[in-house]
Amino acid sequence: MYLETLQKALFEKFNQDRTGVHISDITLCPRKSVWRKLHPEPCTMRDVNFFSSGRSIHDSIQTLANHEGKFEIEQEVHWEGMVGHIDLVDKENNIPIECKSARMKTMDSPKSHYVEQLKAYMAILGSKTGVILVQLLMHFD
């Protein structure tokens, strides 16, 4: 009963109407974004697991980073009718920072859609520098 409640809540969250086109809609697979909108599927427990752990890590990193108030959290940006939310912005240096988590032990390079999303935010902010922070969930050292 409780797990079904979580699945239902996540389904409703994933299927809320969002206004405009989001940067994440174009940096991931645009066809997948459209397909999910047209053919929503029930959320699985795996979806709940990924969402809850990813969201927890994301919120924790933002909380720790904001300890001294040097970062803007979830800065909403607009460009050409699109909207995005930058995880962290180093206010002093105008550097966008994207926070990700991955169930991996090592990562040789960031996933391409991480890079594309960061490049979009850098362009919108007019920044020559951007940072991707990836927390590797299977790396315990």
CSV table of C-alpha atoms in Angstrom, one decimal:
chain,number,residue,atom,x,y,z
A,1,MET,CA,0.0,0.0,0.0
A,2,TYR,CA,2.7,2.5,0.9
A,3,LEU,CA,4.9,1.7,-2.0
A,4,GLU,CA,2.0,2.1,-4.4
A,5,THR,CA,1.4,5.6,-2.9
A,6,LEU,CA,5.0,6.5,-3.7
A,7,GLN,CA,4.7,5.2,-7.3
A,8,LYS,CA,1.4,7.1,-7.8
A,9,ALA,CA,2.9,10.3,-6.4
A,10,LEU,CA,5.9,10.0,-8.7
A,11,PHE,CA,3.7,9.3,-11.7
A,12,GLU,CA,1.8,12.5,-11.0
A,13,LYS,CA,5.0,14.5,-10.5
A,14,PHE,CA,6.5,13.2,-13.8
A,15,ASN,CA,3.3,14.0,-15.6
A,16,GLN,CA,2.6,17.5,-14.4
A,17,ASP,CA,2.1,20.0,-17.2
A,18,ARG,CA,5.3,22.1,-17.6
A,19,THR,CA,5.1,25.3,-19.5
A,20,GLY,CA,7.5,25.9,-22.3
A,21,VAL,CA,10.4,23.7,-23.5
A,22,HIS,CA,12.9,22.8,-20.9
A,23,ILE,CA,16.7,22.6,-21.5
A,24,SER,CA,16.6,19.0,-20.3
A,25,ASP,CA,14.0,18.2,-22.9
A,26,ILE,CA,16.4,19.0,-25.7
A,27,THR,CA,19.7,17.8,-24.1
A,28,LEU,CA,18.3,14.4,-23.5
A,29,CYS,CA,16.5,12.6,-26.3
A,30,PRO,CA,13.8,15.0,-27.6
A,31,ARG,CA,11.9,12.0,-29.0
A,32,LYS,CA,11.8,10.3,-25.6
A,33,SER,CA,10.5,13.5,-24.0
A,34,VAL,CA,7.7,13.7,-26.5
A,35,TRP,CA,6.9,9.9,-26.3
A,36,ARG,CA,6.7,10.1,-22.5
A,37,LYS,CA,4.3,13.0,-22.7
A,38,LEU,CA,2.1,11.3,-25.2
A,39,HIS,CA,2.3,7.8,-23.7
A,40,PRO,CA,2.9,8.0,-19.9
A,41,GLU,CA,3.7,4.7,-18.3
A,42,PRO,CA,3.2,3.8,-14.6
A,43,CYS,CA,6.2,4.4,-12.4
A,44,THR,CA,8.1,1.4,-11.2
A,45,MET,CA,9.9,0.9,-7.9
A,46,ARG,CA,13.1,1.4,-9.8
A,47,ASP,CA,11.9,4.8,-10.9
A,48,VAL,CA,11.0,5.6,-7.2
A,49,ASN,CA,14.5,4.5,-6.2
A,50,PHE,CA,16.3,6.5,-8.8
A,51,PHE,CA,14.2,9.6,-8.1
A,52,SER,CA,14.4,9.5,-4.3
A,53,SER,CA,18.1,8.8,-4.1
A,54,GLY,CA,19.0,11.3,-6.9
A,55,ARG,CA,16.8,14.0,-5.4
A,56,SER,CA,18.3,13.4,-1.9
A,57,ILE,CA,21.9,13.7,-3.2
A,58,HIS,CA,21.0,16.8,-5.3
A,59,ASP,CA,19.3,18.5,-2.3
A,60,SER,CA,22.2,17.6,0.0
A,61,ILE,CA,24.9,19.0,-2.4
A,62,GLN,CA,22.9,22.2,-2.7
A,63,THR,CA,22.5,22.5,1.0
A,64,LEU,CA,26.2,22.0,1.7
A,65,ALA,CA,27.3,24.3,-1.1
A,66,ASN,CA,25.1,27.1,0.2
A,67,HIS,CA,26.7,27.0,3.6
A,68,GLU,CA,28.3,30.4,3.1
A,69,GLY,CA,25.8,31.8,0.6
A,70,LYS,CA,28.3,31.9,-2.3
A,71,PHE,CA,26.0,30.0,-4.7
A,72,GLU,CA,22.6,30.6,-6.2
A,73,ILE,CA,20.5,27.4,-6.0
A,74,GLU,CA,18.2,26.3,-8.9
A,75,GLN,CA,18.6,29.6,-10.8
A,76,GLU,CA,15.9,29.7,-13.4
A,77,VAL,CA,17.1,30.9,-16.8
A,78,HIS,CA,15.3,31.6,-20.0
A,79,TRP,CA,16.5,31.6,-23.6
A,80,GLU,CA,14.6,31.6,-26.9
A,81,GLY,CA,11.4,30.4,-25.2
A,82,MET,CA,13.2,27.7,-23.3
A,83,VAL,CA,13.6,27.4,-19.6
A,84,GLY,CA,16.2,25.8,-17.4
A,85,HIS,CA,17.1,25.4,-13.8
A,86,ILE,CA,20.8,25.5,-13.0
A,87,ASP,CA,21.6,23.4,-10.0
A,88,LEU,CA,24.2,25.8,-8.6
A,89,VAL,CA,25.7,29.1,-9.8
A,90,ASP,CA,29.0,30.4,-8.4
A,91,LYS,CA,27.7,34.0,-8.0
A,92,GLU,CA,31.2,35.6,-7.7
A,93,ASN,CA,32.6,33.9,-10.9
A,94,ASN,CA,29.3,33.4,-12.9
A,95,ILE,CA,30.0,29.6,-13.2
A,96,PRO,CA,27.1,27.2,-13.7
A,97,ILE,CA,27.5,23.9,-11.8
A,98,GLU,CA,25.4,20.8,-12.6
A,99,CYS,CA,25.1,18.2,-10.0
A,100,LYS,CA,24.6,14.6,-11.0
A,101,SER,CA,24.7,11.1,-9.4
A,102,ALA,CA,25.5,7.9,-11.1
A,103,ARG,CA,25.4,4.3,-9.9
A,104,MET,CA,29.0,3.6,-11.0
A,105,LYS,CA,32.3,3.0,-9.4
A,106,THR,CA,34.3,5.1,-11.9
A,107,MET,CA,33.6,7.5,-14.8
A,108,ASP,CA,36.2,8.3,-17.4
A,109,SER,CA,34.2,11.3,-18.8
A,110,PRO,CA,30.8,12.8,-18.1
A,111,LYS,CA,27.8,11.5,-20.0
A,112,SER,CA,27.2,13.5,-23.2
A,113,HIS,CA,23.8,14.9,-22.1
A,114,TYR,CA,25.4,16.2,-18.9
A,115,VAL,CA,27.9,18.2,-21.1
A,116,GLU,CA,25.2,19.4,-23.5
A,117,GLN,CA,23.0,20.6,-20.6
A,118,LEU,CA,26.0,22.4,-19.0
A,119,LYS,CA,27.0,24.0,-22.4
A,120,ALA,CA,23.5,25.4,-22.7
A,121,TYR,CA,23.6,26.9,-19.3
A,122,MET,CA,27.1,28.4,-20.0
A,123,ALA,CA,25.8,30.0,-23.2
A,124,ILE,CA,22.8,31.4,-21.5
A,125,LEU,CA,24.9,32.9,-18.7
A,126,GLY,CA,27.7,34.0,-21.0
A,127,SER,CA,30.2,31.9,-19.0
A,128,LYS,CA,33.4,30.4,-20.4
A,129,THR,CA,33.6,27.9,-17.6
A,130,GLY,CA,31.2,25.3,-16.2
A,131,VAL,CA,31.5,22.5,-13.8
A,132,ILE,CA,29.8,19.0,-13.6
A,133,LEU,CA,29.9,17.4,-10.2
A,134,VAL,CA,29.1,13.7,-10.4
A,135,GLN,CA,28.7,11.7,-7.2
A,136,LEU,CA,29.6,8.1,-8.0
A,137,LEU,CA,27.4,6.0,-5.8
A,138,MET,CA,29.5,2.8,-6.0
A,139,HIS,CA,32.8,4.6,-5.3
A,140,PHE,CA,33.4,4.2,-1.5
A,141,ASP,CA,36.9,5.7,-1.2
